[in-house]
Coordinates of C-alpha atoms in Angstrom, one line a residue:
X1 CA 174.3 3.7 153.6
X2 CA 174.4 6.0 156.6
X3 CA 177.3 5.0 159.4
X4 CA 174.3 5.2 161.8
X5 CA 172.6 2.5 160.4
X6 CA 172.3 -1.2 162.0
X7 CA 173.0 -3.4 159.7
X8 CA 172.0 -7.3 159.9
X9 CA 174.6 -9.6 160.1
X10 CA 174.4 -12.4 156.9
X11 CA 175.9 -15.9 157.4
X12 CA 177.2 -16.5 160.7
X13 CA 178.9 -14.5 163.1
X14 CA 182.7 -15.0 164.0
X15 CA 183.1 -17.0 166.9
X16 CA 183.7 -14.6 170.2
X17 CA 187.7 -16.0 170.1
X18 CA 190.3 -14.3 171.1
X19 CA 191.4 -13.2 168.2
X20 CA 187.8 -11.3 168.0
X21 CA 188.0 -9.9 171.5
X22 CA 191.5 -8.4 170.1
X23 CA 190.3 -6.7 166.6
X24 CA 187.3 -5.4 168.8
X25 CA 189.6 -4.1 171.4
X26 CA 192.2 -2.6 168.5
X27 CA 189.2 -0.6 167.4
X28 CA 188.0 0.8 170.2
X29 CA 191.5 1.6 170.7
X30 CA 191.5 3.5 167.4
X31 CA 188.2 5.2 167.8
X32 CA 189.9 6.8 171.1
X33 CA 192.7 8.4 169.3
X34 CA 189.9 9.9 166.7
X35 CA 187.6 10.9 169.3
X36 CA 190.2 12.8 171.3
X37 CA 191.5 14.5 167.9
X38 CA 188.2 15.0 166.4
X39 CA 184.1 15.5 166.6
X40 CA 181.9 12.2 166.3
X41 CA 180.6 13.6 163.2
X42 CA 183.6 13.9 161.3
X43 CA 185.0 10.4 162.3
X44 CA 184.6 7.8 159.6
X45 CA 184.1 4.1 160.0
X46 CA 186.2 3.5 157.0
X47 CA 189.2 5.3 158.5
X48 CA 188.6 3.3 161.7
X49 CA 188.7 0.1 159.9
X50 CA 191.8 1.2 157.7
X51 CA 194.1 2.1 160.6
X52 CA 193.6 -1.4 162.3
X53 CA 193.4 -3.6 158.5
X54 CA 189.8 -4.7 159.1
X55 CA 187.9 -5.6 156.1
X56 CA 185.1 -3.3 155.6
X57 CA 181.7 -5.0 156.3
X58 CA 183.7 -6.9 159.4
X59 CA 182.5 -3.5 161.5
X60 CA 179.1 -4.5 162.3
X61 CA 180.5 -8.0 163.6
X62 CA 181.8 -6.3 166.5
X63 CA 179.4 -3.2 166.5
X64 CA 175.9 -2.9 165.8
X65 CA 176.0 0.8 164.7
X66 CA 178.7 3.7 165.0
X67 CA 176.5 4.7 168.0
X68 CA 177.2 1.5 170.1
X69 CA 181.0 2.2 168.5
X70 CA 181.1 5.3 170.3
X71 CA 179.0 4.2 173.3
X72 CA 181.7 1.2 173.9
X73 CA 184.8 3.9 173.0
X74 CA 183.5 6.6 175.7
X75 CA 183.0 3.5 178.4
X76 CA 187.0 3.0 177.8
X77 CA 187.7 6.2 178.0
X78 CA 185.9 6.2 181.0
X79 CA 188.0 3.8 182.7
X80 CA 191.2 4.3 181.7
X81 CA 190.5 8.2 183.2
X82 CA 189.0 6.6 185.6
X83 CA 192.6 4.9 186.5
X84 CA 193.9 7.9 185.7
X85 CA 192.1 9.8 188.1
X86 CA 193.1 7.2 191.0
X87 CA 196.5 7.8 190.5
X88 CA 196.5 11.4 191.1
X89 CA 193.7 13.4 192.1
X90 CA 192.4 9.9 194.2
X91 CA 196.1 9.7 195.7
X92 CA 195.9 9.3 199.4
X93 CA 199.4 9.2 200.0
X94 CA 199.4 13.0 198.4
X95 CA 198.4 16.2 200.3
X96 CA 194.8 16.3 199.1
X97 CA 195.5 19.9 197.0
X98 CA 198.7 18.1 195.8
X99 CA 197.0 15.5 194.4
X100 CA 194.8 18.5 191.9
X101 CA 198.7 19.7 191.0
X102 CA 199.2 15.9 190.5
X103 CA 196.1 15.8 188.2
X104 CA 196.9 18.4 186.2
X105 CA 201.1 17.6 185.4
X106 CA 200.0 14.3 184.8
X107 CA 197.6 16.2 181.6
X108 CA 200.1 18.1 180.9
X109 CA 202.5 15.2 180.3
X110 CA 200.0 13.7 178.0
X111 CA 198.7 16.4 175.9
X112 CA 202.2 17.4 174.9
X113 CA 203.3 13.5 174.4
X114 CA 200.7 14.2 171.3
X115 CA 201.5 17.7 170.4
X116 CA 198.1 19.0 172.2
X117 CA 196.2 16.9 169.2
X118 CA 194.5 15.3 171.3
X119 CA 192.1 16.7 174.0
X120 CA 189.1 15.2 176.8
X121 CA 186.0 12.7 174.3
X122 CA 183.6 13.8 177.2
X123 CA 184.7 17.8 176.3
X124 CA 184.8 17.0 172.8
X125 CA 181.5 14.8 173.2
X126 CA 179.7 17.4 175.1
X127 CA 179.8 20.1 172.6
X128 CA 178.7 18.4 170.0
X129 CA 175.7 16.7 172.0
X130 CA 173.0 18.4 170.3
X131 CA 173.7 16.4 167.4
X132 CA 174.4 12.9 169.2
X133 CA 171.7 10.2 169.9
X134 CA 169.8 11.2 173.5
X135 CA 171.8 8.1 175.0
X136 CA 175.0 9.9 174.8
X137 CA 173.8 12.6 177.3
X138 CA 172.9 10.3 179.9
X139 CA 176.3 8.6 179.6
X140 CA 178.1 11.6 179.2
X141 CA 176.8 12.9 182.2
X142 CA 176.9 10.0 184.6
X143 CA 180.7 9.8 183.6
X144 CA 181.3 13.8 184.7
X145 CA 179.4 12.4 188.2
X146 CA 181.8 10.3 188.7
X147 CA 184.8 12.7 188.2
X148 CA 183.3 15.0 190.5
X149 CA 182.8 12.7 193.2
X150 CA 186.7 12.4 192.9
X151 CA 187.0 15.9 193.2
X152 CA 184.8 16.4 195.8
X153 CA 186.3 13.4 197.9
X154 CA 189.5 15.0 197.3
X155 CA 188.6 18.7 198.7
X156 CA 186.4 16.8 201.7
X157 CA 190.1 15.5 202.4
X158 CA 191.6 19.2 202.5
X159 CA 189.0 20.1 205.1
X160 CA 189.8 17.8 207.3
X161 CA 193.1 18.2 207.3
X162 CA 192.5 22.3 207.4
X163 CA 193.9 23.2 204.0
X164 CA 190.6 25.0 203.2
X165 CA 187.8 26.2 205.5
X166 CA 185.2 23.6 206.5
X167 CA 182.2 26.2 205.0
X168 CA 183.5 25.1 201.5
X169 CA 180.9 23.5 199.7
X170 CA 182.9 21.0 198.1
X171 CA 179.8 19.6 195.6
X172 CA 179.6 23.0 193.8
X173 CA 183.4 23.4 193.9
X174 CA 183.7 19.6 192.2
X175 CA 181.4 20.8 189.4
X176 CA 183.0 24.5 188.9
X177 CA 186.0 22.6 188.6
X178 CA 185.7 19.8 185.8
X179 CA 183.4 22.9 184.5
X180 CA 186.5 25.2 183.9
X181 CA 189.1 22.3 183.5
X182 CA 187.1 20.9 180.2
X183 CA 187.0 24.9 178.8
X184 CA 191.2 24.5 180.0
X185 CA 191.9 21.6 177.8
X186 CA 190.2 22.9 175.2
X187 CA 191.9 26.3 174.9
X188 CA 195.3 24.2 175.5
X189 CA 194.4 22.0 172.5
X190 CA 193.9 25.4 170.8
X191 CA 197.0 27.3 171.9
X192 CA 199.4 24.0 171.9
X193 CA 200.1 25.0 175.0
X194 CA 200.1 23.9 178.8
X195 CA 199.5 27.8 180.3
X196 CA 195.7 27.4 180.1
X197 CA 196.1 24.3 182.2
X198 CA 198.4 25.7 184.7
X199 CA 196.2 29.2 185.1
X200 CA 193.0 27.5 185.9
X201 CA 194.7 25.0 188.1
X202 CA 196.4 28.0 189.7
X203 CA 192.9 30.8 190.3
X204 CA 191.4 27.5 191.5
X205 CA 193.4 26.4 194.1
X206 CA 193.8 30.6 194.9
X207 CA 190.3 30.5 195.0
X208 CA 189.3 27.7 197.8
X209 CA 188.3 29.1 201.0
X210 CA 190.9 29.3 203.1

């Protein structure tokens, strides 16, 4: 039986308990770590199910498919970067270009808390979407909106407080951003290395309008 496939539910459902809400939550939590280590392909349900000592079969009591799996993984991801974008790039009490340096230590921490294993889903997501259901592109790319409004609210700051030139078109500049930073994370992920972070952070900030 293909992962894809919905499967219907025999006998009655688990009640929606706590204790549910948790074993959903722990799975989610799992297909995370695999989505940031690996292609949606190549991630198995079994090895989901293994990691958090769910039965197998219990999968489709919390999951209709492995595509709503990884729909309801990317909308965490999406707001836990979503915090994690708030407390850095969307830092008021920071300098608004501080807050991209912010942004960027902040990766650099976490990639090397996990020996640069672990990358961006959207990135990892994106490269892979010509395989993926047509849902995922919709999501994918209504998340990257969102972390270019951040951007761009961030470099709207910078002109009004003159750190770059008021001619900046700071839409275009959000985009080229997130645009090389996604490329960044993946060479990083490549090299185990933070340099590809720190030189695109570093040609980008060079290259603002001043």
């Amino acid at each position: 039986m293909s992962e894809n496939t919905v499967v219907t539910r025999r006998g009655r459902p688990p009640k929606k308990n706590a204790e549910s809400e948790d074993i959903r939550a722990m799975l989610i939590r799992s297909g995370t770590v695999a989505l940031t280590e690996n292609s949606f392909a190549t991630v198995g349900i079994d090895g989901i199910l293994r990691s958090v000592g769910v039965p197998k079969g219990s999968f489709y009591y919390y999951f209709e498919s492995k595509e709503h799996f990884g729909l309801a993984v990317l909308d965490s991801y999406a707001g836990y970067f979503a915090h994690k974008l708030s407390k850095t790039m969307g830092n008021k009490t920071l300098q608004p270009l501080d807050r991209i340096t912010a942004f960027r230590d902040s990766a650099k921490e976490g990639m090397a808390r996990y020996d640069y294993k672990r990358g961006c889903i959207v990135g990892n997501l994106a490269q892979e979407i010509g395989v993926l259901p047509d849902v995922f592109r919709d999501k994918l790319k209504g998340i990257l909106d969102a972390w270019q409004a951040v951007a761009r609210e961030c470099l709207n700051d910078a002109i009004t407080d003159n750190s770059i030139n008021a001619s900046a078109n700071t839409a275009e500049l959000a985009e080229y951003f997130w645009t090389g930073w996604e490329g960044a994370v993946m060479r990083a992920k490549l090299l185990a290395s933070p340099e590809p972070l720190d030189i695109f952070i570093k040609h980008f900030l060079a290259g603002l309008p001043r």
